[in-house]
Amino acid sequence: LLSIVDGDDPLRELMAERTFLHIGRLSVVPLCDALPSLPPSRQVVVCRMLGTIGNRIAAPWLTSLASSPKTSSDVREAAQAALRQLGVTATDPAPMWTSLARDYLVGSDGLLPYPSEDRQVMWTYDADHGLMPTVLPSEAYLDRQAQRCALEAMKLDAQNSLALSVHLAAGLRLAGDDPTGAEAGTLSPMALVM
């Protein structure tokens, strides 16, 4: 990803882009997590990659980017083109985030990166360090992702009771799996009331 973000070496950028395309659906969530923090020229590249990969899990991130008033016109066009490639016509990201949060909560097929493994990697993007991995038990991964998506939905629609329900249910399940609450981290239900 650093090769794509830097954009200093076109050959390295092309090789990195091909690697992400080869990885396919496993690269979608890490690319999406990085997308909002990238410079506009790199957002265009990542949008193009997400459209080519063709996994609809990218839809909430792409719709959020396309609908943001802070997004430049070239990035908006790239995000919209990727959404067309995914067959997504909706323009409101809040319901998409809510739906994805619910899918994570119920463990819908295709959401675990490595379904046969008992541990998963959850990615976060830090502008100083790039993509940062956190290894979690598979159940905790699904609940943490459900919470992340529900929070995005609630940022866009504070009255979204379904997103709140998903967030709380995932947090309660995390707390039940880990009575200390350490697994839930900053995404615990208590984070909503503080």
mmCIF file of C-alpha atoms in Angstrom:
data_model
loop_
_atom_site.group_PDB
_atom_site.id
_atom_site.type_symbol
_atom_site.label_atom_id
_atom_site.label_comp_id
_atom_site.label_asym_id
_atom_site.label_seq_id
_atom_site.Cartn_x
_atom_site.Cartn_y
_atom_site.Cartn_z
ATOM 1 C CA LEU A 1 0.000 0.000 0.000
ATOM 2 C CA LEU A 2 2.883 2.355 0.693
ATOM 3 C CA SER A 3 3.917 2.062 -2.961
ATOM 4 C CA ILE A 4 0.449 3.172 -3.972
ATOM 5 C CA VAL A 5 0.295 5.928 -1.354
ATOM 6 C CA ASP A 6 3.729 7.322 -2.194
ATOM 7 C CA GLY A 7 3.170 7.256 -5.943
ATOM 8 C CA ASP A 8 6.857 8.087 -6.431
ATOM 9 C CA ASP A 9 7.741 5.014 -8.463
ATOM 10 C CA PRO A 10 5.221 4.112 -11.187
ATOM 11 C CA LEU A 11 6.645 0.597 -11.611
ATOM 12 C CA ARG A 12 6.401 -0.171 -7.883
ATOM 13 C CA GLU A 13 2.911 1.329 -7.841
ATOM 14 C CA LEU A 14 1.846 -0.910 -10.736
ATOM 15 C CA MET A 15 3.330 -3.978 -9.037
ATOM 16 C CA ALA A 16 1.590 -3.115 -5.758
ATOM 17 C CA GLU A 17 -1.702 -2.554 -7.568
ATOM 18 C CA ARG A 18 -1.389 -5.919 -9.350
ATOM 19 C CA THR A 19 -0.620 -7.604 -6.022
ATOM 20 C CA PHE A 20 -3.781 -6.206 -4.429
ATOM 21 C CA LEU A 21 -5.810 -7.253 -7.476
ATOM 22 C CA HIS A 22 -4.306 -10.736 -7.296
ATOM 23 C CA ILE A 23 -5.148 -10.996 -3.594
ATOM 24 C CA GLY A 24 -8.712 -10.043 -4.546
ATOM 25 C CA ARG A 25 -11.448 -10.020 -1.901
ATOM 26 C CA LEU A 26 -8.923 -10.344 0.948
ATOM 27 C CA SER A 27 -7.535 -6.919 0.069
ATOM 28 C CA VAL A 28 -10.916 -5.139 0.004
ATOM 29 C CA VAL A 29 -11.328 -4.309 3.707
ATOM 30 C CA PRO A 30 -7.717 -3.139 4.204
ATOM 31 C CA LEU A 31 -7.977 -0.951 1.102
ATOM 32 C CA CYS A 32 -11.315 0.419 2.295
ATOM 33 C CA ASP A 33 -9.933 1.129 5.766
ATOM 34 C CA ALA A 34 -7.127 3.167 4.204
ATOM 35 C CA LEU A 35 -9.324 4.929 1.630
ATOM 36 C CA PRO A 36 -10.626 7.903 3.696
ATOM 37 C CA SER A 37 -7.118 8.826 4.895
ATOM 38 C CA LEU A 38 -5.347 8.722 1.533
ATOM 39 C CA PRO A 39 -4.535 11.791 -0.565
ATOM 40 C CA PRO A 40 -7.037 12.359 -3.404
ATOM 41 C CA SER A 41 -4.780 11.072 -6.193
ATOM 42 C CA ARG A 42 -4.307 7.814 -4.281
ATOM 43 C CA GLN A 43 -8.030 7.585 -3.479
ATOM 44 C CA VAL A 44 -8.666 7.521 -7.227
ATOM 45 C CA VAL A 45 -6.249 4.589 -7.611
ATOM 46 C CA VAL A 46 -7.823 2.648 -4.724
ATOM 47 C CA CYS A 47 -11.357 3.307 -6.009
ATOM 48 C CA ARG A 48 -10.322 1.943 -9.398
ATOM 49 C CA MET A 49 -8.836 -1.145 -7.722
ATOM 50 C CA LEU A 50 -11.959 -1.732 -5.621
ATOM 51 C CA GLY A 51 -14.133 -1.516 -8.719
ATOM 52 C CA THR A 52 -11.904 -3.998 -10.524
ATOM 53 C CA ILE A 53 -11.890 -6.446 -7.614
ATOM 54 C CA GLY A 54 -15.668 -6.253 -7.655
ATOM 55 C CA ASN A 55 -16.531 -7.146 -4.062
ATOM 56 C CA ARG A 56 -19.673 -5.358 -2.851
ATOM 57 C CA ILE A 57 -18.366 -5.152 0.707
ATOM 58 C CA ALA A 58 -16.604 -1.966 -0.496
ATOM 59 C CA ALA A 59 -19.942 -0.244 -1.206
ATOM 60 C CA PRO A 60 -20.358 1.610 2.141
ATOM 61 C CA TRP A 61 -16.846 3.069 1.965
ATOM 62 C CA LEU A 62 -17.219 4.055 -1.685
ATOM 63 C CA THR A 63 -20.690 5.549 -1.150
ATOM 64 C CA SER A 64 -19.450 7.501 1.879
ATOM 65 C CA LEU A 65 -16.596 8.867 -0.192
ATOM 66 C CA ALA A 66 -18.834 9.701 -3.161
ATOM 67 C CA SER A 67 -21.416 11.487 -0.993
ATOM 68 C CA SER A 68 -19.011 13.490 1.173
ATOM 69 C CA PRO A 69 -18.942 17.235 0.466
ATOM 70 C CA LYS A 70 -15.200 17.150 1.233
ATOM 71 C CA THR A 71 -14.501 14.767 -1.677
ATOM 72 C CA SER A 72 -12.937 16.262 -4.802
ATOM 73 C CA SER A 73 -14.731 15.805 -8.122
ATOM 74 C CA ASP A 74 -12.153 13.362 -9.533
ATOM 75 C CA VAL A 75 -12.360 11.166 -6.417
ATOM 76 C CA ARG A 76 -16.174 11.349 -6.463
ATOM 77 C CA GLU A 77 -16.184 10.241 -10.107
ATOM 78 C CA ALA A 78 -13.785 7.364 -9.339
ATOM 79 C CA ALA A 79 -15.913 6.224 -6.399
ATOM 80 C CA GLN A 80 -19.089 6.413 -8.495
ATOM 81 C CA ALA A 81 -17.437 4.458 -11.320
ATOM 82 C CA ALA A 82 -16.384 1.759 -8.828
ATOM 83 C CA LEU A 83 -19.932 1.620 -7.446
ATOM 84 C CA ARG A 84 -21.272 1.156 -10.989
ATOM 85 C CA GLN A 85 -18.825 -1.728 -11.464
ATOM 86 C CA LEU A 86 -20.195 -3.254 -8.255
ATOM 87 C CA GLY A 87 -23.763 -2.792 -9.484
ATOM 88 C CA VAL A 88 -24.605 -0.436 -6.605
ATOM 89 C CA THR A 89 -27.072 2.350 -7.372
ATOM 90 C CA ALA A 90 -27.884 3.548 -3.837
ATOM 91 C CA THR A 91 -26.428 6.895 -2.834
ATOM 92 C CA ASP A 92 -27.106 7.004 0.930
ATOM 93 C CA PRO A 93 -24.247 5.338 2.834
ATOM 94 C CA ALA A 94 -26.021 5.080 6.225
ATOM 95 C CA PRO A 95 -28.278 2.141 5.262
ATOM 96 C CA MET A 96 -25.307 0.422 3.632
ATOM 97 C CA TRP A 97 -23.251 0.723 6.802
ATOM 98 C CA THR A 98 -26.190 -0.544 8.847
ATOM 99 C CA SER A 99 -26.715 -3.516 6.548
ATOM 100 C CA LEU A 100 -23.027 -4.429 6.601
ATOM 101 C CA ALA A 101 -22.967 -4.085 10.401
ATOM 102 C CA ARG A 102 -25.907 -6.471 10.653
ATOM 103 C CA ASP A 103 -24.251 -8.899 8.226
ATOM 104 C CA TYR A 104 -21.134 -8.942 10.395
ATOM 105 C CA LEU A 105 -23.218 -9.434 13.534
ATOM 106 C CA VAL A 106 -24.999 -12.486 12.130
ATOM 107 C CA GLY A 107 -21.815 -13.828 10.524
ATOM 108 C CA SER A 108 -22.992 -13.746 6.906
ATOM 109 C CA ASP A 109 -21.028 -15.840 4.433
ATOM 110 C CA GLY A 110 -18.013 -14.226 2.836
ATOM 111 C CA LEU A 111 -17.224 -11.764 5.616
ATOM 112 C CA LEU A 112 -14.535 -13.747 7.393
ATOM 113 C CA PRO A 113 -11.301 -13.288 5.459
ATOM 114 C CA TYR A 114 -10.108 -16.778 6.401
ATOM 115 C CA PRO A 115 -13.217 -18.843 7.228
ATOM 116 C CA SER A 116 -11.297 -22.009 8.120
ATOM 117 C CA GLU A 117 -9.040 -20.187 10.598
ATOM 118 C CA ASP A 118 -9.857 -19.474 14.235
ATOM 119 C CA ARG A 119 -8.119 -16.066 14.120
ATOM 120 C CA GLN A 120 -8.545 -13.116 11.756
ATOM 121 C CA VAL A 121 -6.649 -9.928 11.043
ATOM 122 C CA MET A 122 -8.485 -6.662 11.615
ATOM 123 C CA TRP A 123 -6.873 -3.728 9.822
ATOM 124 C CA THR A 124 -6.723 -0.086 10.780
ATOM 125 C CA TYR A 125 -4.985 2.647 8.841
ATOM 126 C CA ASP A 126 -2.599 5.079 10.466
ATOM 127 C CA ALA A 127 -1.231 7.888 8.271
ATOM 128 C CA ASP A 128 2.192 7.598 9.915
ATOM 129 C CA HIS A 129 2.519 3.814 9.777
ATOM 130 C CA GLY A 130 0.101 2.637 7.070
ATOM 131 C CA LEU A 131 -2.042 -0.426 7.605
ATOM 132 C CA MET A 132 -1.775 -1.807 11.104
ATOM 133 C CA PRO A 133 -2.915 -5.391 11.858
ATOM 134 C CA THR A 134 -4.643 -6.654 14.989
ATOM 135 C CA VAL A 135 -5.140 -10.407 15.290
ATOM 136 C CA LEU A 136 -8.449 -11.407 16.873
ATOM 137 C CA PRO A 137 -10.448 -14.598 17.395
ATOM 138 C CA SER A 138 -12.871 -15.018 14.481
ATOM 139 C CA GLU A 139 -15.953 -14.341 16.631
ATOM 140 C CA ALA A 140 -14.423 -11.169 18.024
ATOM 141 C CA TYR A 141 -13.446 -10.070 14.499
ATOM 142 C CA LEU A 142 -17.060 -10.271 13.337
ATOM 143 C CA ASP A 143 -18.321 -8.357 16.375
ATOM 144 C CA ARG A 144 -15.638 -5.672 16.148
ATOM 145 C CA GLN A 145 -16.367 -5.167 12.452
ATOM 146 C CA ALA A 146 -20.098 -5.025 13.244
ATOM 147 C CA GLN A 147 -19.389 -2.282 15.773
ATOM 148 C CA ARG A 148 -17.165 -0.330 13.403
ATOM 149 C CA CYS A 149 -19.793 -0.388 10.664
ATOM 150 C CA ALA A 150 -22.606 0.463 13.096
ATOM 151 C CA LEU A 151 -20.621 3.452 14.359
ATOM 152 C CA GLU A 152 -20.181 4.699 10.793
ATOM 153 C CA ALA A 153 -23.939 4.381 10.275
ATOM 154 C CA MET A 154 -24.657 6.295 13.498
ATOM 155 C CA LYS A 155 -22.224 9.067 12.535
ATOM 156 C CA LEU A 156 -24.343 9.609 9.433
ATOM 157 C CA ASP A 157 -27.716 9.120 11.142
ATOM 158 C CA ALA A 158 -27.739 9.582 14.908
ATOM 159 C CA GLN A 159 -31.338 8.297 15.043
ATOM 160 C CA ASN A 160 -30.412 4.945 13.459
ATOM 161 C CA SER A 161 -31.854 2.573 16.064
ATOM 162 C CA LEU A 162 -30.929 -0.569 14.110
ATOM 163 C CA ALA A 163 -27.264 0.486 13.991
ATOM 164 C CA LEU A 164 -27.378 1.215 17.725
ATOM 165 C CA SER A 165 -28.909 -2.209 18.379
ATOM 166 C CA VAL A 166 -26.240 -3.939 16.308
ATOM 167 C CA HIS A 167 -23.486 -1.996 18.066
ATOM 168 C CA LEU A 168 -24.813 -2.874 21.497
ATOM 169 C CA ALA A 169 -25.440 -6.533 20.649
ATOM 170 C CA ALA A 170 -21.915 -6.937 19.306
ATOM 171 C CA GLY A 171 -20.492 -5.151 22.348
ATOM 172 C CA LEU A 172 -22.447 -7.328 24.748
ATOM 173 C CA ARG A 173 -21.282 -10.452 22.961
ATOM 174 C CA LEU A 174 -17.683 -9.218 23.129
ATOM 175 C CA ALA A 175 -18.063 -8.440 26.823
ATOM 176 C CA GLY A 176 -19.562 -11.890 27.391
ATOM 177 C CA ASP A 177 -16.632 -13.548 25.653
ATOM 178 C CA ASP A 178 -14.164 -11.414 27.595
ATOM 179 C CA PRO A 179 -15.512 -10.377 31.027
ATOM 180 C CA THR A 180 -12.685 -7.852 31.426
ATOM 181 C CA GLY A 181 -13.931 -5.925 28.372
ATOM 182 C CA ALA A 182 -10.406 -5.783 26.951
ATOM 183 C CA GLU A 183 -11.508 -7.390 23.683
ATOM 184 C CA ALA A 184 -14.173 -4.747 23.119
ATOM 185 C CA GLY A 185 -11.624 -1.938 23.513
ATOM 186 C CA THR A 186 -12.766 1.548 22.541
ATOM 187 C CA LEU A 187 -15.696 0.081 20.636
ATOM 188 C CA SER A 188 -17.511 -1.142 23.740
ATOM 189 C CA PRO A 189 -21.129 -0.147 24.441
ATOM 190 C CA MET A 190 -19.821 2.124 27.197
ATOM 191 C CA ALA A 191 -18.075 4.205 24.533
ATOM 192 C CA LEU A 192 -21.507 5.388 23.420
ATOM 193 C CA VAL A 193 -22.502 6.801 26.778
ATOM 194 C CA MET A 194 -19.210 8.418 27.698
#
